[in-house]
CSV table of C-alpha atoms in Angstrom, one decimal:
chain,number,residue,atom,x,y,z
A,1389,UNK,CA,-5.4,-8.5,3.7
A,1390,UNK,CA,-4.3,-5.7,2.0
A,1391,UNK,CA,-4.4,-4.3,-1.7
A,1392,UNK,CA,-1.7,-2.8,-3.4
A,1393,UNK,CA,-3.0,-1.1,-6.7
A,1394,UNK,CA,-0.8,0.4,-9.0
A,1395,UNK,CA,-1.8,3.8,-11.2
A,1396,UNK,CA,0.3,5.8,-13.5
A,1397,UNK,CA,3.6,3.5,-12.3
A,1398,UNK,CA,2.6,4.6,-8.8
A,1399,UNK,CA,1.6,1.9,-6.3
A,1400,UNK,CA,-0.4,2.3,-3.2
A,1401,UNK,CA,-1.3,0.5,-0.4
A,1402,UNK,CA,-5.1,0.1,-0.2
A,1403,UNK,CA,-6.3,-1.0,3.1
A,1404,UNK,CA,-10.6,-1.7,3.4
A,1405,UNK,CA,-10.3,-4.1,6.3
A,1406,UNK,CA,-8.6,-3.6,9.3
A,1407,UNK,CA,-11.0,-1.3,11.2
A,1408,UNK,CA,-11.2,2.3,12.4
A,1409,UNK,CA,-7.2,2.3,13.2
A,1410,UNK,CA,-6.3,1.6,9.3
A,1411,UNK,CA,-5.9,4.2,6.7
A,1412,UNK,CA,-8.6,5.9,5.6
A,1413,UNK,CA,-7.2,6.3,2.0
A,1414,UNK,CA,-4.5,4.9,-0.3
A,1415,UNK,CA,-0.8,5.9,1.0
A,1416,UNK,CA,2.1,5.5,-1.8
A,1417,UNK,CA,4.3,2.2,-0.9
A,1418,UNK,CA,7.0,4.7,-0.3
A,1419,UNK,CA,9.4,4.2,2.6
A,1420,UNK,CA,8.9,6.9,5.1
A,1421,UNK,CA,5.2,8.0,3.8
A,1422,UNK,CA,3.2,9.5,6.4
A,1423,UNK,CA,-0.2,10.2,6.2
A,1424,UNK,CA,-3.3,12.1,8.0
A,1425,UNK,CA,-5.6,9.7,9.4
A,1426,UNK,CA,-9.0,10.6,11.4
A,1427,UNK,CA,-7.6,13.6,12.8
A,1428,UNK,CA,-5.6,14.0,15.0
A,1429,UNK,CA,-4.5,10.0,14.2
A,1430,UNK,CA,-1.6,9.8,11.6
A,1431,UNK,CA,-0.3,6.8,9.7
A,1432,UNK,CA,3.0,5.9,8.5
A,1433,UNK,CA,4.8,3.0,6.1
A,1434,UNK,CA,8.3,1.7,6.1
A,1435,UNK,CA,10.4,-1.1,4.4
A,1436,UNK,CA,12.3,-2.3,7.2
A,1437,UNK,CA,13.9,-5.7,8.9
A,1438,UNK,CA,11.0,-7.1,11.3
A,1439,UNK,CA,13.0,-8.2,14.8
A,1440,UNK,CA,11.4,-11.6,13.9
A,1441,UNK,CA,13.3,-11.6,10.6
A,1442,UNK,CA,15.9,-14.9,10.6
A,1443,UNK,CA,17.8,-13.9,7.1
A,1444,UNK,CA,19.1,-10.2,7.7
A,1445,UNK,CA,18.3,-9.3,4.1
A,1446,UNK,CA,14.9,-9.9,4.4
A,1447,UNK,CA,12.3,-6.6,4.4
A,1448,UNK,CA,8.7,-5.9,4.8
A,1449,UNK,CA,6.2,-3.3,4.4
A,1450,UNK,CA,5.4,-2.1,8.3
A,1451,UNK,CA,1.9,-0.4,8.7
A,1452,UNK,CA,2.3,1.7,11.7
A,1453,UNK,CA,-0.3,4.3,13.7
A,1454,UNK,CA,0.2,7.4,15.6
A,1455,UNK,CA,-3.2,8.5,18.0
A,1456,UNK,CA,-1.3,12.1,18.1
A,1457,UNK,CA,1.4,13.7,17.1
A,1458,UNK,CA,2.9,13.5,20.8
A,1459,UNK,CA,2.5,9.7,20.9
A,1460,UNK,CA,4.4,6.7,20.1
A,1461,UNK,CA,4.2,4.6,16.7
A,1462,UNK,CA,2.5,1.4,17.6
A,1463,UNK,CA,3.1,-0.9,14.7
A,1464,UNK,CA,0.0,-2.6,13.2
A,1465,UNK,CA,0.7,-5.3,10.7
A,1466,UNK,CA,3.2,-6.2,8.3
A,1467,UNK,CA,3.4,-7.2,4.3
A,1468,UNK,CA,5.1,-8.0,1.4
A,1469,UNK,CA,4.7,-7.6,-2.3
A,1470,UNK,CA,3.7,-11.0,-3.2
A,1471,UNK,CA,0.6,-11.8,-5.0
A,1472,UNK,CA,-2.1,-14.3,-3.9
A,1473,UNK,CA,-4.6,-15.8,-5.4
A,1474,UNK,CA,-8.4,-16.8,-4.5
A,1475,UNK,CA,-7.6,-20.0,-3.6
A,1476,UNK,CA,-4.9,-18.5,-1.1
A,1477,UNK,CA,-7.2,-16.4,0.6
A,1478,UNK,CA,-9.5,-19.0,1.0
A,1479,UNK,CA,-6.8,-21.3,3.3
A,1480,UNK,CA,-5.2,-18.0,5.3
A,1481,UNK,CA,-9.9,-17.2,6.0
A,1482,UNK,CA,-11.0,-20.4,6.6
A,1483,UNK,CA,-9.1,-20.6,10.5
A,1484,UNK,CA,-11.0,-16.6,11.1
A,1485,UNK,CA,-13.8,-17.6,9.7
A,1486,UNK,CA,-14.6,-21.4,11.2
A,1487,UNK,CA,-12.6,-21.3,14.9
A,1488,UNK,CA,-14.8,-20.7,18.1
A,1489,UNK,CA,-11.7,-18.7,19.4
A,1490,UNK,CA,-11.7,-16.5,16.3
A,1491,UNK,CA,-12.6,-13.0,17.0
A,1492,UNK,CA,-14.1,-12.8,14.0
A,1493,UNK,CA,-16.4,-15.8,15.1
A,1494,UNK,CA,-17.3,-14.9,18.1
A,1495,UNK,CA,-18.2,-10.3,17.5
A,1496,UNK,CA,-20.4,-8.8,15.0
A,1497,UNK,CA,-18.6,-5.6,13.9
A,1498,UNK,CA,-19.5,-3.4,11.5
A,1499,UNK,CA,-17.5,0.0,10.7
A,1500,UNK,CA,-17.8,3.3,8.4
A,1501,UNK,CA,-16.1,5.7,8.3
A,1502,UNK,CA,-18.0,9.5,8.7
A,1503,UNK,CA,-16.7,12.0,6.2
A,1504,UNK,CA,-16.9,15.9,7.4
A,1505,UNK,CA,-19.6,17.5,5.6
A,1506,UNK,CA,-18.0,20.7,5.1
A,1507,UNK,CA,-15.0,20.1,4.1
A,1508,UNK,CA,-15.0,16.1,2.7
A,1509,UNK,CA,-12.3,15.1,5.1
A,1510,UNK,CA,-12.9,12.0,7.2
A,1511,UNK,CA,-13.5,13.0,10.2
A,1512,UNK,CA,-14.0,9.5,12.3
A,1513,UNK,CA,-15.7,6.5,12.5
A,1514,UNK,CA,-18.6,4.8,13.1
A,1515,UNK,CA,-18.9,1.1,14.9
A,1516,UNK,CA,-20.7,-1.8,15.6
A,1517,UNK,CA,-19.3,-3.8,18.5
A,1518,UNK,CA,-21.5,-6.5,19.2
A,1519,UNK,CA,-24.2,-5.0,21.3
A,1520,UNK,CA,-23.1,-1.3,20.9
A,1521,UNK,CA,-23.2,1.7,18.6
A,1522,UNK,CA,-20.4,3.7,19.2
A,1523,UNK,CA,-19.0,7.5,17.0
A,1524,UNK,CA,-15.4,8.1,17.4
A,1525,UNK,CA,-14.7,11.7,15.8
A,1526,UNK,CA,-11.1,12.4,16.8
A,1527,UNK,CA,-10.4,11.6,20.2
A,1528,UNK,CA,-13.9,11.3,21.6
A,1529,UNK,CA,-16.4,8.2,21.3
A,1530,UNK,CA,-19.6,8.3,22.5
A,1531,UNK,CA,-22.1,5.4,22.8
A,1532,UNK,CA,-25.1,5.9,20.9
A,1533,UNK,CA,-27.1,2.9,21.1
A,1534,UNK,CA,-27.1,-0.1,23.2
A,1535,UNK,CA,-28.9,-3.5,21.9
A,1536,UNK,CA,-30.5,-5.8,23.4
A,1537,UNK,CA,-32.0,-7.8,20.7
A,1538,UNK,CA,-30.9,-9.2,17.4
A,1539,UNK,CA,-34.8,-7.0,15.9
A,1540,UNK,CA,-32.5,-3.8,17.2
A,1541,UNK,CA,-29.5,-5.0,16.0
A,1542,UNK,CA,-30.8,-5.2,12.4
A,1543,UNK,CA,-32.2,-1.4,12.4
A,1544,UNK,CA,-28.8,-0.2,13.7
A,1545,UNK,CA,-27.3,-1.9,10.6
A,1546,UNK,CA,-30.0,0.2,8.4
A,1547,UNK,CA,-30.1,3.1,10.3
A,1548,UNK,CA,-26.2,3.6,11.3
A,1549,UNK,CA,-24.4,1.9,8.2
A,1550,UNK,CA,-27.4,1.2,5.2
A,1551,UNK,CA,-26.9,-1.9,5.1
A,1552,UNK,CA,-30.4,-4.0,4.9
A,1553,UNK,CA,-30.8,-7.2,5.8
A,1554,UNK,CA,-33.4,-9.4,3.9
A,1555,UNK,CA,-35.6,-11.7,6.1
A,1556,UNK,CA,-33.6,-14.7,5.4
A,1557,UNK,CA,-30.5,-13.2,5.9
A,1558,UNK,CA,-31.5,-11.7,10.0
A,1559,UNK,CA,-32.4,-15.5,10.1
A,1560,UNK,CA,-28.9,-16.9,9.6
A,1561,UNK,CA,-27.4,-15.9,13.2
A,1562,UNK,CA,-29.8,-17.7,14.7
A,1563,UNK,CA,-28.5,-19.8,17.4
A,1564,UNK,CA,-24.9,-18.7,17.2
A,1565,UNK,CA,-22.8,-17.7,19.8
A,1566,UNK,CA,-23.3,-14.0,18.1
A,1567,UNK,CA,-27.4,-13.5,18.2
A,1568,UNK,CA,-28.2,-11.4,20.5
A,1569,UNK,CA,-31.1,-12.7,22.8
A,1570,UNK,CA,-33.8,-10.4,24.2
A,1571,UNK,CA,-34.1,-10.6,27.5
A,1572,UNK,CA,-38.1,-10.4,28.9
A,1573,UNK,CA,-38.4,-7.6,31.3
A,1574,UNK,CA,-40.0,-7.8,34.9
């Protein structure tokens, strides 16, 4: 899902969910906009034909990413300007939200992105992956954490990302395919 907001007769494309290879702020829907990413990532939009495209007249919006100036686009997702509604989202959700083979069903994730603290510029990322903690600044990752448990998992949400969970909310992956289960040492 993406948001396109419109200010001053300008619109942009707004972006919050699709992870540490998305754009970090808004980029004008301009054909041909390239913007700075998590350095040295960039990120690019164009209106073009998609090969899949049956009616030659049709366009879309392409998201694409670059990992360095060197590299090739690799083309993330596609869109077009076509509002939807609650009840829309609600039907495209329910299959990544509800399948055992969703992705989404079967990872915990968590993302933010780390800002430099001299200058403001984001700088990179950090992730939750399941059973890891991992900082991506520019081209280099580094594991910080591993976790065993779902007691560790729930301080690495505090500690890495601020988000705290409430009793009853550490309670609700209980017995899904997600918790992560201590296991007792020798």
């Amino acid at each position: 899902m993406v948001n396109l907001v419109t200010v001053d007769g300008q619109t942009f494309l707004v972006d919050v969910g699709f992870g540490s290879n998305g754009p970090v702020h808004p980029i004008l829907l301009e054909s041909g906009s390239i913007i700075s990413n998590i350095a040295p990532r960039r990120a690019r939009l164009d209106f073009k034909k998609l090969a899949q495209h049956t009616n030659p007249s049709q366009r879309a919006w392409v998201y694409s990413s670059q990992e360095n100036p060197d590299a090739e686009w690799k083309e993330m997702y596609s869109f077009v300007e076509i509002e939807f509604f609650p009840e829309d989202f609600m039907v495209m959700n329910l299959s990544t939200m509800s399948r055992p083979q969703s992705y989404f069903v079967k990872t915990v994730l968590a993302m933010r992105t780390l800002l430099n603290t001299e200058t403001g510029e984001t700088e990179g990322v950090m992730i939750l992956h399941g059973d890891y903690i991992k900082r991506k600044i520019g081209d280099q990752s580094e594991i910080l954490e591993r976790l065993e448990s779902e007691e560790q998992r729930v301080q690495a949400l505090a500690k890495y990302f601020q988000i705290f969970l409430k009793a009853e909310e550490q309670k609700a992956i209980r017995g899904l395919a997600t918790e992560l289960k201590s296991t007792p040492g020798p």
